[in-house]
Structures are given as structure tokens and as C-alpha cells.
CSV table of C-alpha atoms in Angstrom, one decimal:
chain,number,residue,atom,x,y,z
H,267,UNK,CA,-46.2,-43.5,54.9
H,268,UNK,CA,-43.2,-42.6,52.6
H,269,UNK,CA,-43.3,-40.9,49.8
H,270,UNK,CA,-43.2,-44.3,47.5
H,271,UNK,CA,-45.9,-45.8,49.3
H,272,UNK,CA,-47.9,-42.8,48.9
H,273,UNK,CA,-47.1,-43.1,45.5
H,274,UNK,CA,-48.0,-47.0,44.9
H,275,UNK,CA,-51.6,-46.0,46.7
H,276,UNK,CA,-52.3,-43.5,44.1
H,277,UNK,CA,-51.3,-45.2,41.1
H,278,UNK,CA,-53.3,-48.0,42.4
H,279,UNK,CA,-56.1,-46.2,43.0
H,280,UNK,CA,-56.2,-44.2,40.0
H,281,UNK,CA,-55.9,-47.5,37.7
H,282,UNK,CA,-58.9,-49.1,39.8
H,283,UNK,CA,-60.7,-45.5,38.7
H,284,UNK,CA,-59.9,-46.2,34.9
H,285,UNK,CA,-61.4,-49.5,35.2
H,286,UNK,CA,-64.5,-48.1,37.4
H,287,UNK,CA,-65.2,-45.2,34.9
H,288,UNK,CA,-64.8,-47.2,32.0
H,289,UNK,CA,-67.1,-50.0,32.7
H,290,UNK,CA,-69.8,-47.0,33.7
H,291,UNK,CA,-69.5,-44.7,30.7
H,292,UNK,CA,-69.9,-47.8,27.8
H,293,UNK,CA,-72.6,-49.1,29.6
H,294,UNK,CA,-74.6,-46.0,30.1
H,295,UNK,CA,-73.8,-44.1,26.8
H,296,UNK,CA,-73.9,-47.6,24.6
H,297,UNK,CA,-77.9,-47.6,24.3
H,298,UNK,CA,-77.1,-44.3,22.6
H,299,UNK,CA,-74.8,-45.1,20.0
H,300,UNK,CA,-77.1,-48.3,19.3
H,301,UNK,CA,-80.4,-46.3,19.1
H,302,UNK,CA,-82.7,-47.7,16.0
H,303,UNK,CA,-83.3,-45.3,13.3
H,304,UNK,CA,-81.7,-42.1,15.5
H,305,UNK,CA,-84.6,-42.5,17.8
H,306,UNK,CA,-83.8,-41.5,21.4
H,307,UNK,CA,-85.4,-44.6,24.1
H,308,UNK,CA,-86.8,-42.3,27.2
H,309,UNK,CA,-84.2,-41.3,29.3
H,310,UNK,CA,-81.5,-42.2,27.1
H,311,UNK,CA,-79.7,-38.4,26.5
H,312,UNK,CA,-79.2,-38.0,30.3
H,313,UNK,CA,-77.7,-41.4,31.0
H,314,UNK,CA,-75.4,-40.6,27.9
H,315,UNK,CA,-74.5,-37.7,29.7
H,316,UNK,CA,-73.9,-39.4,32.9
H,317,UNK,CA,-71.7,-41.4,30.9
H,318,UNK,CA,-69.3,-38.6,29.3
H,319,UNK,CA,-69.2,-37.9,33.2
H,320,UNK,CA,-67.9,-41.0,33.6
H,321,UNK,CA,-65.7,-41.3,30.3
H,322,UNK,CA,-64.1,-37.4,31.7
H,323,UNK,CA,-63.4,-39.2,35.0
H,324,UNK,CA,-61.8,-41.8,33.1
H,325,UNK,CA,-59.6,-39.3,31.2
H,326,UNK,CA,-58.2,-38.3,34.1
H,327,UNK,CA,-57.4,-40.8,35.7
H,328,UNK,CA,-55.4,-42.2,32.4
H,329,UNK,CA,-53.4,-39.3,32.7
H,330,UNK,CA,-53.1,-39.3,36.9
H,331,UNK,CA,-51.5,-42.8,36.4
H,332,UNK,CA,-48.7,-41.5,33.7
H,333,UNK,CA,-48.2,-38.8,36.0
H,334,UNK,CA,-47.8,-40.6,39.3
H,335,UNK,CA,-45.8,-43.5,38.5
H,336,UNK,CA,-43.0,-40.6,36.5
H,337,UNK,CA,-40.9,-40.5,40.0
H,338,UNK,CA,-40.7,-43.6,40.5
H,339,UNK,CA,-40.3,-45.0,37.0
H,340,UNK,CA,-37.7,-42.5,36.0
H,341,UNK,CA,-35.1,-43.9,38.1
H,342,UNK,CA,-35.4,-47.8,35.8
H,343,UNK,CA,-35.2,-45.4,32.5
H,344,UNK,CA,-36.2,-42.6,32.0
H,345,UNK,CA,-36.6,-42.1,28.2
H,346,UNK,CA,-39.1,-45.2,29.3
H,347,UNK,CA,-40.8,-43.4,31.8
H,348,UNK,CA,-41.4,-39.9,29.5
H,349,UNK,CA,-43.0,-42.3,26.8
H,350,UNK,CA,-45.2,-43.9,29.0
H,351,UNK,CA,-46.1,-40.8,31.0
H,352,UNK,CA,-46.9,-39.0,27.1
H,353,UNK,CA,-48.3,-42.3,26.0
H,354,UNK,CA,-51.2,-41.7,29.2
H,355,UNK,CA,-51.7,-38.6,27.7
H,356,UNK,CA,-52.5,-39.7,24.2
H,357,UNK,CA,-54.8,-42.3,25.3
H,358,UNK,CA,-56.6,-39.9,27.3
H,359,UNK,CA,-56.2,-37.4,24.3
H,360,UNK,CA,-58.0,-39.9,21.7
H,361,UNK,CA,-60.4,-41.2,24.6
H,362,UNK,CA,-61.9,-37.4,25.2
H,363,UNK,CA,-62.3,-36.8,21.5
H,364,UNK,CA,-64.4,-39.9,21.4
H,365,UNK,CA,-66.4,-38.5,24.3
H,366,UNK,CA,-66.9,-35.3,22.0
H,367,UNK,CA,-68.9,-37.5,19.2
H,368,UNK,CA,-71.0,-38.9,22.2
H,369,UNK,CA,-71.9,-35.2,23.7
H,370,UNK,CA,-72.6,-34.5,19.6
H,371,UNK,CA,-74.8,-37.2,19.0
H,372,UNK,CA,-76.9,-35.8,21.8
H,373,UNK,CA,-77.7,-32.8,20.2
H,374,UNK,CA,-78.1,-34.4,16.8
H,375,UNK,CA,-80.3,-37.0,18.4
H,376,UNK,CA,-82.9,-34.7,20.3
H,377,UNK,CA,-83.2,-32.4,16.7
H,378,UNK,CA,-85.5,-34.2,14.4
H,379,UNK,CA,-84.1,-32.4,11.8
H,380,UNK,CA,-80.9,-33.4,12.5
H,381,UNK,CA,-79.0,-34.5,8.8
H,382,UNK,CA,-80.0,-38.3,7.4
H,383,UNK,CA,-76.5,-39.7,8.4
H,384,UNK,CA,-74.6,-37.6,10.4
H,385,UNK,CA,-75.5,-39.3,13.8
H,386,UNK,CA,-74.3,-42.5,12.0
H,387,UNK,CA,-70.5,-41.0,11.0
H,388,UNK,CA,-70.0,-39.4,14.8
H,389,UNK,CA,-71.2,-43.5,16.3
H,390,UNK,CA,-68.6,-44.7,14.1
H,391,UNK,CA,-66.0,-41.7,15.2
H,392,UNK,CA,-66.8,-42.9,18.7
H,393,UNK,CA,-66.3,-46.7,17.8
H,394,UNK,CA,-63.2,-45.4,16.0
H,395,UNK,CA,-61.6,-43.4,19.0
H,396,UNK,CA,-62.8,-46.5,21.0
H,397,UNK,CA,-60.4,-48.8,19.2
H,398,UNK,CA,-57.1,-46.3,18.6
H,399,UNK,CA,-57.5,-45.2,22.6
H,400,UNK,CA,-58.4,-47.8,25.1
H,401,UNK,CA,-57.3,-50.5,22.8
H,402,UNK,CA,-54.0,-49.8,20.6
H,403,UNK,CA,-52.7,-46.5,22.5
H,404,UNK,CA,-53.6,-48.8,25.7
H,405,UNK,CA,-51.7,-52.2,24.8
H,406,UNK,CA,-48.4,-50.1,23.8
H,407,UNK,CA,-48.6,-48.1,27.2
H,408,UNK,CA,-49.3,-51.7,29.1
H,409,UNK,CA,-46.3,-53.0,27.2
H,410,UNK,CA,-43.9,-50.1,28.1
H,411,UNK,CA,-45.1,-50.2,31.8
H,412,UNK,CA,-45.2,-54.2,32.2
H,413,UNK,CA,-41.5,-53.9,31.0
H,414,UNK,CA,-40.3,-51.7,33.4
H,415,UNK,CA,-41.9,-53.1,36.3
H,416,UNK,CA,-40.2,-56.6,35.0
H,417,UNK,CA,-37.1,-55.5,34.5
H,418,UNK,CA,-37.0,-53.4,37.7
H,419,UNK,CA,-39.1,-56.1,40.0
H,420,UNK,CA,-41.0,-53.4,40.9
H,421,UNK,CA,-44.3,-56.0,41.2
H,422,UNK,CA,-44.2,-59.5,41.2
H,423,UNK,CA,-43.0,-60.7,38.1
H,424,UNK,CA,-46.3,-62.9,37.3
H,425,UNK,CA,-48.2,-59.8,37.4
H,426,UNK,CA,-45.9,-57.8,35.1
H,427,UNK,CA,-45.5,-60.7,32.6
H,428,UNK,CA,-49.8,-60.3,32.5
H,429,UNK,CA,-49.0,-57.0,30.7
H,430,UNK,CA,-45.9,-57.6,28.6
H,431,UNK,CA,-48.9,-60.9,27.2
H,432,UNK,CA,-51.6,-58.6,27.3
H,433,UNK,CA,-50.3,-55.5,26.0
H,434,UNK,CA,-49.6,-57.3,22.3
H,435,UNK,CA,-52.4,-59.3,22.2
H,436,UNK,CA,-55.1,-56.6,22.4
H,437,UNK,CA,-53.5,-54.1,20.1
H,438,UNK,CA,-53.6,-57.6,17.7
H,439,UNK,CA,-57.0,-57.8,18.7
H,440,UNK,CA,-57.6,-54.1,17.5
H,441,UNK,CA,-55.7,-54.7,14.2
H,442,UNK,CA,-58.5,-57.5,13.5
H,443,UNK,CA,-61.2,-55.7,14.4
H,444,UNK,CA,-59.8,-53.1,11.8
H,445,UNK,CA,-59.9,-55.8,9.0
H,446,UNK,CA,-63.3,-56.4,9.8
H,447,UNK,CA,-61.8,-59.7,11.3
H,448,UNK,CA,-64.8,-59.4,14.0
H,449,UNK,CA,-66.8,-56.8,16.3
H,450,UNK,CA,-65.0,-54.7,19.0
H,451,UNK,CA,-68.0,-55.9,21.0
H,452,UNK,CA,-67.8,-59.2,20.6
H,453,UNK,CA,-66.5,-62.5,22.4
H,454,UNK,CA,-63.2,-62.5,20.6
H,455,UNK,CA,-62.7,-59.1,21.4
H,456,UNK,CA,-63.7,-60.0,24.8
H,457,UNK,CA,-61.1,-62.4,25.3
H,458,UNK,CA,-58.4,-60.5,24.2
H,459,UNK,CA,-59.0,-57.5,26.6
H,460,UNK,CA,-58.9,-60.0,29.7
H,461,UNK,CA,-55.6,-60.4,30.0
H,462,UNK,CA,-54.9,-56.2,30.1
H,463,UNK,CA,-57.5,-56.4,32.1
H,464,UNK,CA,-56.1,-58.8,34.8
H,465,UNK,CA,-53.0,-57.0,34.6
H,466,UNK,CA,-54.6,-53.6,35.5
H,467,UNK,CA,-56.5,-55.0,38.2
H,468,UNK,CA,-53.4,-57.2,39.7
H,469,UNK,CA,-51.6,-54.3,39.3
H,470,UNK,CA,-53.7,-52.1,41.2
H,471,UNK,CA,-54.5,-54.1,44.3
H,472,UNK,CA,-50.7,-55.0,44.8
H,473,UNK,CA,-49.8,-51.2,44.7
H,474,UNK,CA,-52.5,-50.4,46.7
H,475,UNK,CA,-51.9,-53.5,49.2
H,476,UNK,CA,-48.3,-54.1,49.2
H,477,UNK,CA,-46.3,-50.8,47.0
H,478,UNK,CA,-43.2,-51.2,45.3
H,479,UNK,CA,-40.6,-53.7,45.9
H,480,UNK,CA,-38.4,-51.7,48.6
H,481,UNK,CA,-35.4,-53.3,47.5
H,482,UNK,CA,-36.3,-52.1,43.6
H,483,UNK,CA,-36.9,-48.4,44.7
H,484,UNK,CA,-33.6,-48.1,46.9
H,485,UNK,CA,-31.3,-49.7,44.1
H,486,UNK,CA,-33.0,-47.0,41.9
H,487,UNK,CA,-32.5,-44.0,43.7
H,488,UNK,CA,-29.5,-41.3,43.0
H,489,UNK,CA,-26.3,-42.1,45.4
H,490,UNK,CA,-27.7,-45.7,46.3
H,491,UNK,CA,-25.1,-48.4,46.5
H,492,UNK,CA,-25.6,-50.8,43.4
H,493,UNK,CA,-27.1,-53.7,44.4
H,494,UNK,CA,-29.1,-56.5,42.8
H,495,UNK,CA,-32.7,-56.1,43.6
H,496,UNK,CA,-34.2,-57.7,46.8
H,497,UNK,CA,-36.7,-61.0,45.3
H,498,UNK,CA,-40.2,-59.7,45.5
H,499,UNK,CA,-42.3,-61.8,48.0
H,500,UNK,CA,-44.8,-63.8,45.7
């Protein structure tokens, strides 16, 4: 396996991670951000905790994709490559601090004494990190990356044009939500996210499946001949 391909699997694997890890942690930390009153439901502080597991795994991995795909991106631009690569990190930066508020809420929600309103502001930092992070910081890293693999046929174009639509449209989405436009959970939000979501998936599998375009990484490298890059078999 060449050093690309070992590259593509990686990536791939690491972006089917952020979507694993991110589906796991909301889902087993959300009946804690939700709980009535500040009252804890049996058993709800250790799946919370299972979930900043998860949410750390998903940190991670954010920042594993930034860092695997520099190599090859570098070589299509690479003042494009260092701001998606620091982009990752930032995501993952915002995405930790909101996994903070969730291991504080724990505490605050198994004292009884806890202050009248204080679990309330670190939900709301969560919800707030929730929507700068894997929402905002995410769309503008989807864009930068959708536009590179475009412009360097690195995927199939139909999957890179899923980003360069999705990217936009659910950093719009978060601006609404801002406004008070509607929820984060909600269907409108829900729809919005799909398209990233495709794209992240589609992405994935054809990395993991298929890797680059071979004709898009040999243009690219130092001392190659130029060349137009070879179609990418759809």
C-alpha cells in the first residue's frame, strides 16, 4: 500500500470516527442537558460521562483528519491546506470546551446545593460551543476541503460539490438558529446538516474504498511533469 493510500484509509477512517463519536456523545449526554428542574434521571451522570468519552474521541479524530490529509493537500495549496489543518484544530478546540460544561454540569447536578441557575448557563455554554464548533467552525472547514478536492479532482466531483453546498448552508443554518430563527434540534436544523453530512460520509467510504485520484496526487507532487489531471472514475 503506498503511502497515499495509506493516507486516504486514515482520513477515511478517522472522518467515519467523527461521525460515530458524535452521534454517541449527543445522544448519551443530551438527557443531561435536558434534565427537569436540575434533577438527575437514574443513571444519567454515568452515561453523560460515557458521552464526554465519546465527545474526546471525537476531538480527536477532528484534529487526526486536519493532520492526515496536510501531505497530501499541501501539494493543491498549501496556504489552503495550513487553514484547514488549523481550522480542525479549532473545531476540536471549541468542541472540548463544550465537553468541559458537560463534565461541570455533572458535578453541579449530583450537589443539591448546587447554585439556582448555574447548571442552566453551562447547558447553554454547551448548546453555545455546540453551534460555533460542529456547526459554523465545521461548514467553513467543509468548504475549504470540498474546494480543494474540486479543484484538484482528488474525489469525484459529485462528492466534493456535496461540501462546497453543504459547507454554506449549515453555517446559514447556525446564523438562524442564532436569531432565534428556530432550534438547533429541530427539523430545519436537521435538514440543513444532511447535506455536510452526506459529504462526510461519501467522503469517507471513497477514501477508504477507492483513495485519491492517482492521476491528481502524481500531477501534485514536487518534480512531476505538469499534466492535466487523469478524469476520476464516477
Amino acid at each position: 500500500m503506498s503511502p497515499d493510500r495509506r493516507t486516504a484509509v486514515a482520513a477515511g477512517s478517522l472522518f467515519l470516527l467523527t461521525e460515530v463519536a458524535a452521534i454517541a456523545g449527543a445522544v448519551l449526554y443530551r438527557p443531561l442537558l435536558g434534565a427537569a428542574d436540575g434533577r438527575l434521571a437514574q443513571g444519567a451522570d454515568t452515561r453523560a460521562l460515557l458521552g464526554v468519552l465519546c465527545e474526546l474521541v471525537l476531538v480527536a479524530a477532528v484534529a487526526g483528519t486536519g493532520a492526515a490529509l496536510f501531505p497530501v493537500l499541501r501539494r493543491h495549496g498549501e496556504g489552503l491546506a495550513l487553514g484547514y489543518a488549523f481550522g480542525r484544530l479549532l473545531e476540536a478546540a471549541v468542541i472540548a470546551l463544550g465537553t468541559v460544561a458537560v463534565l461541570a454540569l455533572v458535578t453541579l447536578r449530583r450537589d443539591t446545593e448546587a447554585a439556582a441557575g448555574a447548571d442552566v448557563a453551562l447547558a447553554a455554554l454547551h448548546d453555545w460551543t455546540f453551534l460555533l464548533g460542529p456547526n459554523i467552525a465545521l461548514g467553513l472547514n467543509t468548504v475549504l476541503l470540498a474546494y480543494l478536492a474540486y479543484r484538484a479532482r482528488l474525489v469525484p466531483r459529485f462528492i466534493a460539490v456535496l461540501g462546497l453546498v453543504g459547507g454554506p448552508l449549515i453555517c446559514a443554518s447556525a446564523v438562524a438558529v442564532m436569531f432565534g430563527a428556530y432550534a438547533q434540534l429541530s427539523v430545519a436544523g436537521s435538514v440543513a446538516a444532511l447535506p455536510v453530512f452526506a459529504w462526510e460520509l461519501g467522503l469517507a467510504g471513497w477514501l477508504i474504498a477507492r483513495g485519491f485520484a492517482p492521476g491528481a496526487v502524481t500531477a501534485a507532487r514536487p518534480g512531476a511533469a505538469a499534466a492535466e489531471p487523469a478524469p476520476v472514475r464516477r
